[in-house]
Coordinates of C-alpha atoms in Angstrom, one line a residue:
M24 CA -127.0 -27.3 -6.5
S25 CA -124.4 -30.5 -6.8
A26 CA -121.8 -31.4 -3.9
G27 CA -118.9 -30.6 -6.3
A28 CA -120.5 -27.5 -7.1
A29 CA -121.2 -26.4 -3.4
L30 CA -117.7 -27.2 -2.3
A31 CA -116.2 -25.0 -5.4
V32 CA -118.1 -21.8 -3.6
I33 CA -117.3 -23.2 -0.5
V34 CA -113.5 -22.7 -1.6
F35 CA -114.2 -19.3 -3.0
M36 CA -115.9 -18.5 0.0
G37 CA -112.4 -19.2 1.9
L38 CA -110.4 -17.1 -0.8
V39 CA -112.9 -14.4 -0.6
G40 CA -112.2 -14.3 3.4
H41 CA -108.5 -14.2 3.0
Q42 CA -108.8 -11.0 1.0
L43 CA -111.6 -9.5 3.4
F44 CA -109.3 -9.9 6.9
K45 CA -106.3 -9.1 4.6
R46 CA -107.9 -5.6 4.1
H47 CA -109.6 -5.3 7.3
E48 CA -107.9 -6.7 10.1
T49 CA -109.6 -6.0 13.2
F50 CA -110.2 -6.7 16.9
D51 CA -113.7 -7.1 16.5
I52 CA -115.2 -10.4 17.8
A53 CA -118.6 -10.3 15.8
Y54 CA -116.4 -9.4 12.7
H55 CA -114.2 -12.8 13.5
V56 CA -117.3 -14.5 14.4
S57 CA -118.9 -13.6 10.8
L58 CA -116.0 -13.9 8.8
L59 CA -115.5 -17.4 10.4
C60 CA -119.0 -19.0 10.9
G61 CA -121.0 -17.4 8.3
P62 CA -119.2 -19.3 5.1
I63 CA -119.4 -22.5 7.1
F64 CA -122.9 -22.0 7.8
L65 CA -124.0 -21.1 4.0
G66 CA -121.7 -24.1 3.2
T67 CA -123.3 -26.7 5.4
A68 CA -126.6 -25.4 4.0
L69 CA -125.2 -25.8 0.4
L70 CA -124.2 -29.4 1.4
S71 CA -127.0 -30.3 3.3
P72 CA -129.2 -31.5 0.5
S73 CA -126.8 -34.1 -0.8
L74 CA -125.5 -34.9 2.8
P75 CA -126.5 -35.8 6.5
L76 CA -126.3 -32.5 8.3
L77 CA -123.6 -33.5 10.4
R78 CA -121.2 -34.7 8.1
A79 CA -122.5 -31.6 5.6
T80 CA -121.2 -29.4 8.8
Y81 CA -117.4 -31.1 8.9
I82 CA -117.2 -30.9 5.3
S83 CA -118.0 -27.2 5.1
A84 CA -115.8 -26.3 8.1
G85 CA -112.7 -28.2 6.9
T86 CA -113.1 -27.2 3.1
Y87 CA -113.4 -23.3 4.2
L88 CA -111.1 -23.2 6.6
A89 CA -108.3 -24.8 4.0
S90 CA -109.1 -22.8 1.9
L91 CA -108.6 -19.7 3.9
I92 CA -105.6 -21.3 5.5
I93 CA -103.8 -22.1 2.5
S94 CA -104.3 -19.2 0.5
T95 CA -103.4 -17.1 3.4
L96 CA -99.8 -18.8 3.7
V97 CA -99.5 -19.2 -0.3
Y98 CA -99.6 -16.0 -0.7
R99 CA -97.6 -14.4 1.9
A100 CA -94.5 -17.0 1.1
S101 CA -95.1 -15.9 -2.7
P102 CA -93.2 -13.3 -4.7
L103 CA -96.8 -11.4 -5.2
H104 CA -96.2 -10.2 -1.5
P105 CA -95.2 -6.7 -1.5
L106 CA -92.9 -7.4 1.0
A107 CA -91.3 -10.5 -0.5
I108 CA -88.4 -8.5 -1.7
Y109 CA -87.3 -8.0 2.1
P110 CA -84.8 -11.2 3.3
G111 CA -86.0 -13.1 6.3
P112 CA -86.4 -16.2 7.6
F113 CA -88.9 -18.6 5.6
G114 CA -91.5 -19.4 8.8
C115 CA -92.0 -15.6 9.7
R116 CA -93.2 -14.8 6.1
L117 CA -95.7 -17.4 7.0
T118 CA -96.8 -16.5 10.4
K119 CA -96.2 -14.4 13.6
F120 CA -96.7 -17.0 15.9
W121 CA -93.2 -17.7 15.8
M122 CA -92.0 -14.4 16.7
A123 CA -94.9 -14.3 19.5
Y124 CA -93.1 -17.2 21.1
V125 CA -89.7 -15.7 20.7
S126 CA -91.3 -12.6 22.6
F127 CA -92.6 -14.4 24.8
T128 CA -89.4 -16.0 26.4
G129 CA -88.5 -12.1 26.5
Q130 CA -85.5 -12.9 24.1
Q131 CA -86.9 -10.8 20.4
H132 CA -84.1 -8.4 20.8
N133 CA -81.2 -11.1 20.6
Y134 CA -83.5 -13.0 17.9
I135 CA -83.7 -9.7 15.7
K136 CA -80.6 -8.9 16.3
S137 CA -79.2 -11.8 14.6
L138 CA -81.4 -11.9 12.2
H139 CA -80.1 -8.2 11.0
D140 CA -76.7 -9.5 11.7
R141 CA -77.2 -12.2 9.0
Y142 CA -79.8 -10.4 6.6
G143 CA -78.8 -6.6 6.7
D144 CA -80.4 -3.2 7.6
V145 CA -84.4 -4.6 6.5
V146 CA -85.4 -8.0 7.6
R147 CA -89.2 -9.4 7.1
I148 CA -90.1 -10.5 10.7
G149 CA -93.6 -11.4 9.9
P150 CA -95.9 -11.4 7.0
N151 CA -96.8 -8.0 7.0
E152 CA -94.0 -7.1 9.2
V153 CA -90.2 -5.6 8.8
S154 CA -87.6 -4.4 11.0
I155 CA -85.5 -1.8 10.4
K156 CA -81.9 -0.9 12.0
D157 CA -81.2 2.1 9.6
P158 CA -81.3 5.6 11.8
S159 CA -82.0 7.5 8.6
V160 CA -85.4 6.3 8.6
V161 CA -85.7 8.4 12.2
H162 CA -87.2 11.1 11.0
A163 CA -89.6 9.9 8.1
M164 CA -90.9 7.5 10.5
L165 CA -91.0 9.1 14.3
G166 CA -91.5 12.6 13.2
P167 CA -94.1 15.2 12.8
T168 CA -95.3 13.7 9.6
G169 CA -94.5 10.1 10.4
L170 CA -96.3 6.5 11.2
P171 CA -99.0 6.1 13.6
H172 CA -98.4 3.3 16.4
G173 CA -98.4 0.2 15.1
P174 CA -101.2 -2.5 16.1
M175 CA -98.4 -4.2 19.0
Y176 CA -99.6 -1.2 21.4
Y177 CA -103.4 -1.9 21.0
G178 CA -102.9 -6.2 21.5
K179 CA -100.0 -5.8 23.8
I180 CA -101.8 -3.7 26.8
L181 CA -105.2 -6.6 26.2
V182 CA -107.8 -3.9 26.9
R183 CA -110.9 -5.2 26.0
K184 CA -113.1 -1.4 25.0
P185 CA -111.3 1.2 22.7
G186 CA -113.1 3.5 25.2
D187 CA -111.2 2.2 27.8
M188 CA -107.1 2.4 25.8
P189 CA -104.5 4.9 26.9
M190 CA -102.6 6.9 25.3
L191 CA -99.7 4.2 24.8
G192 CA -102.2 2.1 22.3
I193 CA -103.8 4.7 20.6
T194 CA -103.2 4.2 16.8
D195 CA -104.9 6.8 15.1
T196 CA -102.3 9.9 15.0
A197 CA -105.1 12.6 16.2
E198 CA -106.7 11.1 18.7
H199 CA -103.4 10.0 20.3
L200 CA -102.2 14.0 20.1
K201 CA -105.2 14.4 21.9
R202 CA -105.2 12.3 24.8
R203 CA -101.9 13.7 24.7
R204 CA -102.6 17.6 26.0
P205 CA -103.0 16.9 29.9
W206 CA -100.0 14.9 29.5
A207 CA -98.4 17.2 28.1
R208 CA -99.3 19.9 31.1
A209 CA -98.4 17.1 33.5
F210 CA -94.8 17.0 32.1
S211 CA -94.4 20.6 31.6
G212 CA -91.4 22.5 33.0
A213 CA -93.3 24.4 35.2
A214 CA -95.4 21.0 36.7
I215 CA -91.3 19.1 36.8
K216 CA -90.4 21.8 39.5
E217 CA -93.2 20.8 41.3
Y218 CA -92.4 17.4 41.4
E219 CA -88.5 17.6 42.5
P220 CA -89.4 17.6 46.2
M221 CA -91.0 14.6 45.7
V222 CA -87.9 13.1 44.0
A223 CA -85.3 14.3 46.5
S224 CA -87.6 13.3 49.2
R225 CA -87.9 9.3 47.8
A226 CA -84.0 9.5 46.6
L227 CA -83.5 10.5 50.4
Q228 CA -85.3 7.4 51.8
L229 CA -83.5 5.8 48.9
V230 CA -80.1 6.5 50.4
Q231 CA -81.5 6.0 54.0
A232 CA -82.4 1.7 53.1
L233 CA -79.1 1.6 51.9
Q234 CA -77.4 2.5 54.7
S235 CA -79.6 0.4 56.9
Q236 CA -78.6 -2.7 54.9
Q237 CA -76.0 -4.9 56.1
G238 CA -73.3 -6.4 53.6
E239 CA -74.4 -7.0 50.1
V240 CA -77.6 -5.7 48.4
D241 CA -79.2 -6.3 44.8
I242 CA -79.2 -2.4 44.2
G243 CA -81.2 -3.0 41.3
K244 CA -84.3 -4.3 43.7
W245 CA -83.9 -0.9 45.5
I246 CA -84.0 1.1 42.8
N247 CA -87.1 -0.4 41.5
Y248 CA -88.8 0.2 44.9
F249 CA -87.4 3.7 44.4
S250 CA -89.0 4.3 41.1
Y251 CA -92.2 2.3 42.1
D252 CA -92.8 4.5 45.1
F253 CA -92.0 8.0 43.5
M254 CA -94.2 7.4 40.4
C255 CA -96.7 6.2 42.8
D256 CA -96.7 10.0 44.1
M257 CA -96.2 11.4 41.5
A258 CA -99.2 9.6 39.7
F259 CA -101.4 9.4 42.3
G260 CA -100.3 11.8 45.2
G261 CA -98.8 8.6 47.2
G262 CA -100.0 4.9 48.1
S263 CA -96.8 3.1 48.2
E264 CA -94.0 2.8 51.0
L265 CA -91.7 -0.3 48.8
L266 CA -89.1 1.2 50.4
R267 CA -89.9 1.1 54.0
D268 CA -92.2 -1.8 54.2
G269 CA -90.3 -4.1 51.4
D270 CA -93.0 -6.1 48.5
L271 CA -95.3 -7.2 50.8
N272 CA -97.9 -7.8 48.1
N273 CA -95.1 -8.9 45.9
F274 CA -96.5 -6.2 43.3
W275 CA -93.1 -6.5 41.1
E276 CA -93.8 -10.4 40.8
M277 CA -97.2 -9.8 39.5
L278 CA -96.3 -7.0 36.9
E279 CA -93.2 -9.4 35.6
N280 CA -95.7 -12.3 35.6
G281 CA -98.0 -10.3 33.6
L282 CA -95.9 -8.8 31.3
P283 CA -95.2 -12.4 29.1
P284 CA -98.8 -12.7 27.9
G285 CA -99.4 -9.2 27.1
T286 CA -96.0 -9.5 24.8
F287 CA -97.4 -12.4 22.7
V288 CA -100.3 -10.6 22.2
G289 CA -98.7 -7.4 21.0
N290 CA -97.4 -10.1 18.3
V291 CA -101.2 -11.3 17.2
P292 CA -102.9 -8.6 18.2
W293 CA -106.2 -9.7 17.2
L294 CA -106.3 -12.7 19.8
G295 CA -106.0 -10.1 22.4
P296 CA -109.8 -10.0 22.7
Y297 CA -109.7 -13.8 23.1
L298 CA -107.0 -14.0 25.4
A299 CA -108.0 -11.4 27.7
R300 CA -111.5 -13.3 28.5
I301 CA -108.7 -15.9 30.2
P302 CA -108.4 -15.4 33.8
A303 CA -105.2 -18.0 34.2
L304 CA -103.5 -15.8 31.5
T305 CA -104.4 -12.3 32.6
A306 CA -104.9 -12.7 36.9
D307 CA -101.7 -11.3 37.5
L308 CA -102.0 -8.2 35.2
Q309 CA -105.6 -7.8 36.8
K310 CA -104.2 -7.6 40.1
V311 CA -102.0 -4.7 38.7
L312 CA -105.3 -3.2 37.5
A313 CA -106.3 -3.6 40.8
H314 CA -104.0 -2.1 42.7
C315 CA -103.9 0.8 40.4
Q316 CA -108.2 1.3 40.8
S317 CA -107.4 1.3 44.6
L318 CA -104.5 3.9 44.2
T319 CA -107.0 6.5 42.0
V320 CA -110.1 6.0 44.4
G321 CA -107.4 6.5 47.2
R322 CA -106.7 9.4 45.8
I323 CA -110.4 10.8 44.5
Q324 CA -110.7 10.1 48.3
R325 CA -107.7 12.2 49.7
G326 CA -108.5 15.1 47.4
A327 CA -106.4 17.2 45.8
Q328 CA -103.3 17.9 47.9
R329 CA -100.8 18.6 45.5
R330 CA -100.4 18.7 41.7
D331 CA -99.9 15.1 40.4
L332 CA -100.6 13.4 37.5
F333 CA -103.9 12.5 38.4
H334 CA -104.6 16.2 38.9
Y335 CA -103.8 17.0 35.2
L336 CA -105.3 13.6 33.4
N337 CA -108.5 14.5 35.5
N338 CA -108.9 17.8 34.2
E339 CA -108.6 19.1 37.5
D340 CA -106.3 22.5 36.3
E341 CA -109.3 23.0 33.4
P342 CA -112.3 22.8 35.7
E343 CA -114.6 23.5 32.4
T344 CA -113.6 20.4 30.8
Q345 CA -115.3 17.3 31.2
P346 CA -113.2 14.5 33.3
P347 CA -112.5 11.1 31.8
P348 CA -113.8 8.0 32.9
L349 CA -112.2 6.6 36.1
K350 CA -111.7 3.5 33.8
L351 CA -109.4 5.6 31.7
I352 CA -107.9 7.1 34.7
V353 CA -107.0 4.0 35.9
N354 CA -105.6 2.9 32.6
E355 CA -103.4 6.0 32.1
G356 CA -102.2 5.5 35.8
V357 CA -101.4 1.7 35.2
V358 CA -99.0 2.9 31.8
A359 CA -97.4 5.8 34.0
I360 CA -96.6 3.7 36.9
V361 CA -95.5 0.5 35.2
V362 CA -93.7 2.1 32.2
G363 CA -92.3 5.1 34.1
S364 CA -91.2 2.9 37.0
D365 CA -89.3 0.3 35.1
T366 CA -87.8 3.1 32.4
V367 CA -86.1 4.5 34.7
S368 CA -85.1 1.9 36.8
I369 CA -83.4 0.1 33.9
T370 CA -81.5 3.1 33.0
L371 CA -80.3 3.6 37.1
T372 CA -79.5 -0.2 37.5
S373 CA -77.2 -0.2 34.5
I374 CA -75.8 3.1 35.1
F375 CA -74.8 1.6 38.2
F376 CA -73.5 -1.8 36.4
C377 CA -71.5 0.1 34.3
L378 CA -69.9 2.2 36.5
A379 CA -69.2 -0.3 38.7
T380 CA -67.1 -2.4 36.0
H381 CA -65.6 0.6 34.6
P382 CA -63.3 1.9 37.3
E383 CA -62.2 5.1 35.7
A384 CA -65.5 6.3 34.6
Y385 CA -66.4 5.7 37.9
K386 CA -63.7 7.6 39.4
R387 CA -64.0 10.6 36.9
L388 CA -67.9 10.9 37.9
E389 CA -66.9 10.4 41.1
E390 CA -65.0 13.6 41.0
E391 CA -67.3 15.5 39.1
I392 CA -70.2 14.9 42.1
D393 CA -67.6 15.6 44.6
R394 CA -66.6 19.0 42.8
F395 CA -70.2 20.0 43.0
Y396 CA -71.7 18.2 45.5
P397 CA -69.1 18.1 48.1
P398 CA -69.9 16.2 52.0
G399 CA -72.2 18.3 53.6
Q400 CA -74.0 19.4 50.0
D401 CA -77.2 19.0 49.3
P402 CA -77.2 16.2 46.9
Y403 CA -80.7 16.6 46.0
N404 CA -80.7 19.9 45.0
T405 CA -80.8 20.0 41.5
E406 CA -79.5 23.5 40.5
H407 CA -75.7 22.1 39.3
H408 CA -77.1 19.3 37.3
R409 CA -77.0 21.0 33.8
E410 CA -73.6 21.8 34.5
M411 CA -72.5 18.1 34.8
H412 CA -71.7 17.0 31.7
Y413 CA -69.8 13.8 32.8
L414 CA -73.0 12.7 34.5
T415 CA -75.0 13.8 31.2
A416 CA -72.5 11.3 29.6
V417 CA -73.0 8.4 31.8
I418 CA -76.1 8.5 31.3
N419 CA -76.2 8.9 28.0
E420 CA -74.0 6.3 27.4
A421 CA -75.9 3.6 29.7
L422 CA -79.0 4.6 27.4
R423 CA -77.1 3.5 24.6
V424 CA -75.4 -0.1 25.6
Y425 CA -78.5 -0.7 27.2
P426 CA -81.6 1.1 26.2
T427 CA -84.5 1.2 28.0
V428 CA -86.4 -0.7 25.1
P429 CA -84.2 -3.3 23.9
G430 CA -87.2 -4.1 21.5
G431 CA -87.6 -0.9 19.7
V432 CA -90.6 1.0 18.6
Q433 CA -93.2 0.1 16.4
R434 CA -95.1 2.1 13.4
C435 CA -97.2 1.0 11.1
V436 CA -98.6 2.2 7.4
P437 CA -102.5 3.4 7.5
H438 CA -104.5 1.0 5.7
N439 CA -106.4 3.9 3.5
S440 CA -102.9 5.5 2.3
N441 CA -100.7 4.8 -1.0
G442 CA -97.8 3.4 1.0
V443 CA -94.6 5.5 2.6
T444 CA -91.1 5.6 1.4
L445 CA -88.4 5.6 3.9
G446 CA -85.2 7.1 2.4
S447 CA -84.7 4.1 0.2
I448 CA -87.1 1.3 1.7
F449 CA -91.1 1.4 0.9
L450 CA -93.6 -0.4 2.5
P451 CA -96.7 -0.8 1.5
P452 CA -100.3 -0.1 3.2
G453 CA -100.9 -2.0 6.5
T454 CA -97.1 -2.7 6.9
S455 CA -95.9 -2.7 10.7
A456 CA -92.3 -1.4 10.8
W457 CA -90.0 -1.7 13.7
Y458 CA -86.9 0.7 14.3
H459 CA -84.7 -0.8 16.5
Q460 CA -82.2 1.3 18.1
L461 CA -80.1 -0.9 20.1
F462 CA -79.4 -2.6 17.1
A463 CA -77.9 1.2 15.4
Y464 CA -76.5 1.8 18.8
H465 CA -74.2 -1.0 18.5
D466 CA -73.3 -0.6 14.7
A467 CA -69.8 1.0 14.1
R468 CA -71.2 2.5 11.2
H469 CA -72.8 5.1 13.8
F470 CA -70.6 4.5 17.1
F471 CA -67.1 4.1 16.7
P472 CA -64.6 2.9 18.6
K473 CA -65.3 1.0 21.3
T474 CA -69.0 0.1 19.5
D475 CA -70.4 -2.1 22.0
D476 CA -68.2 -1.1 25.3
F477 CA -69.3 1.4 28.0
W478 CA -67.3 4.7 27.1
P479 CA -68.9 8.0 28.2
E480 CA -65.9 9.6 26.7
R481 CA -67.4 9.4 23.1
W482 CA -70.1 11.8 24.1
L483 CA -67.8 14.4 25.6
L484 CA -65.2 14.4 22.3
A485 CA -68.5 14.6 20.1
S486 CA -69.7 17.8 21.9
G487 CA -65.8 19.3 21.9
R488 CA -65.3 19.3 25.7
L489 CA -63.1 16.8 25.4
S490 CA -60.1 17.0 23.0
F491 CA -58.8 13.8 21.2
S492 CA -55.2 14.9 22.3
S493 CA -55.7 14.3 25.9
F494 CA -56.1 10.5 25.2
S495 CA -52.8 8.3 25.8
S496 CA -54.1 5.6 24.2
N497 CA -54.4 6.2 20.3
I498 CA -58.1 7.5 19.3
D499 CA -57.6 8.4 15.4
E500 CA -59.8 11.4 15.1
A501 CA -60.1 10.8 11.6
K502 CA -62.1 7.2 12.0
F503 CA -64.1 8.6 15.1
V504 CA -68.0 8.2 14.0
H505 CA -70.9 9.3 16.5
N506 CA -74.3 9.7 14.6
E507 CA -76.1 11.3 17.2
A508 CA -78.9 11.3 14.9
A509 CA -79.4 7.9 15.7
F510 CA -80.0 8.1 19.5
V511 CA -83.2 8.7 20.3
P512 CA -83.5 6.7 23.6
F513 CA -87.2 8.2 24.6
S514 CA -88.0 8.0 20.7
Y515 CA -88.8 10.6 18.6
G516 CA -91.4 12.9 17.6
P517 CA -94.9 13.5 18.5
M518 CA -95.4 10.1 19.8
N519 CA -91.9 10.2 21.9
C520 CA -91.4 9.7 26.1
V521 CA -93.6 12.7 27.4
G522 CA -91.9 12.1 30.6
K523 CA -88.1 12.5 29.3
N524 CA -87.6 15.6 31.2
L525 CA -88.8 14.1 34.6
A526 CA -86.9 10.9 33.7
M527 CA -83.5 12.3 33.2
L528 CA -84.0 14.5 36.6
E529 CA -85.0 11.4 38.5
M530 CA -81.8 9.8 37.2
R531 CA -79.6 12.5 38.2
V532 CA -80.8 12.9 41.6
V533 CA -80.0 9.6 42.2
V534 CA -76.9 9.1 40.7
C535 CA -75.5 12.0 42.5
A536 CA -77.2 11.0 46.0
V537 CA -76.0 7.1 46.0
L538 CA -71.8 8.1 44.9
Q539 CA -71.9 11.3 47.2
K540 CA -72.9 8.8 50.1
F541 CA -71.3 5.4 48.8
R542 CA -68.7 3.5 46.5
L543 CA -70.3 0.3 45.0
H544 CA -68.3 -2.7 44.5
L545 CA -69.6 -5.8 42.7
R546 CA -69.3 -9.0 44.3
D547 CA -66.3 -11.1 44.2
G548 CA -66.7 -13.5 41.8
W549 CA -70.0 -12.7 40.2
D550 CA -69.7 -12.7 35.9
P551 CA -70.7 -9.0 35.1
R552 CA -71.6 -11.0 31.5
T553 CA -74.6 -12.1 33.4
Y554 CA -76.3 -8.7 33.7
G555 CA -76.7 -8.3 30.0
E556 CA -77.1 -12.1 29.3
G557 CA -80.0 -11.9 31.7
L558 CA -82.1 -8.7 30.5
K559 CA -85.5 -9.8 29.0
D560 CA -87.8 -7.6 26.8
F561 CA -91.5 -7.7 27.5
F562 CA -91.8 -4.0 26.2
V563 CA -90.5 -3.1 30.3
T564 CA -87.3 -4.6 30.8
T565 CA -86.7 -7.7 33.8
R566 CA -83.0 -8.1 34.8
P567 CA -81.0 -10.4 36.9
P568 CA -80.1 -9.2 40.4
V569 CA -76.9 -7.1 40.7
P570 CA -75.1 -7.7 43.9
V571 CA -73.3 -5.0 45.7
T572 CA -71.5 -4.0 48.6
L573 CA -71.9 -0.3 49.7
V574 CA -69.5 1.1 51.6
P575 CA -70.1 4.4 53.2
R576 CA -67.6 7.5 51.8
F577 CA -67.9 9.6 54.8

């Protein structure tokens, strides 16, 4: 075979390689190696009769990779691509590496919001990926017959073996539902009732810790400590005393340092198996895993002192059922502790920030707390929570203004399907789609007036618990918009947040306990804009300090 014919064969293999990877994108290293190296070796063999071996190898590799890359980029940018009808930045059509970089900075929610402001409700943010802010897609996309988890979850968690993947990262719907069963038992109404004493104990410890502080405190830091200590109690029966000892092992620093690499890989998940093997990138995450493994081992050694999450994940409530591997329980525990503590922590911090910057809402909530939990009454008792409608409105409004996961939720159209239609939006097989609830929450078509403001009264107006005539200012009932179908703070459908009821319990207890004992004042001269501008989304949310002075009320 002549050199020219050999080059033509190599180019053809590059085109075929593009089609194979497009249809069978995988996380399997052996598949990647065979796809990249096999054609190069074959091309070298075809060229070697005409060229020296080393030169034949260079030319084969260069020709194959060039044809593979050019074919991929041309197709992604062309009108032949099935997502070509959706607008978006040209660079995002070509590669996910740009979004990976933006995500690494924690600012993807701000960046994608700017894209929606420019392009509309549907934006192409990757070669095979769109972002949607239209809440009419929620049921079709996230509901019982909706789409499975997207590949972002698989890549972000940086787990090497599929068998070790925690529930959050499972993309197969049937397997996800199977793995969710012990979680559902762990967060049943009866189970949550048993966790109430743990919540009360840690909330009391939080109040006592705040009482011992002198002068200014970062309220967010202490909320972090409460959330983490409680989740360790709830997940593994104990093992953390940040409220008592402080963060002596720099757990939160390790966690926050370990988040950006996972967020980067979430955008290019096929890189996960490689980057997970680079110690410099995963060192902090591995320390977090080691810490959680020590909690697991400690729980096994102590035995079941009470029914905790481990009790259910290890199938201790179903002795006839084989317990899962220890590694899997460790990974599930990491998700429970990290995600469970962060979502509550960010929302509680946002609640206290919003109240401190909105005196009228603060006063009204304080009056409600004093009515149900006057001085001398136990604020850790949950019996009045369902009657505290303004407290619920405050929590909902904080979740609307500052969602726990600003980056939204990702789903993927199965490769073996015929595509899916979400309202007027058709998504072809293999397309990843995000629903960014943050943008719907801040859209006047769904929440009006005071769309971007913290205004708990909107929830009372929508429920009929407050009349429009009660406002001295002009609130036009005809123009009032409250699209509660757009409000999915704990996601929606069979893959929603299994711990949402426990999270609401924690938030209600802590808000009642803290506001019964203290009055919060932001530090004089501190710019409140610092809070919103300093939020960073790495799937869990990091936030800037919120400096407050706590004044005892009684």
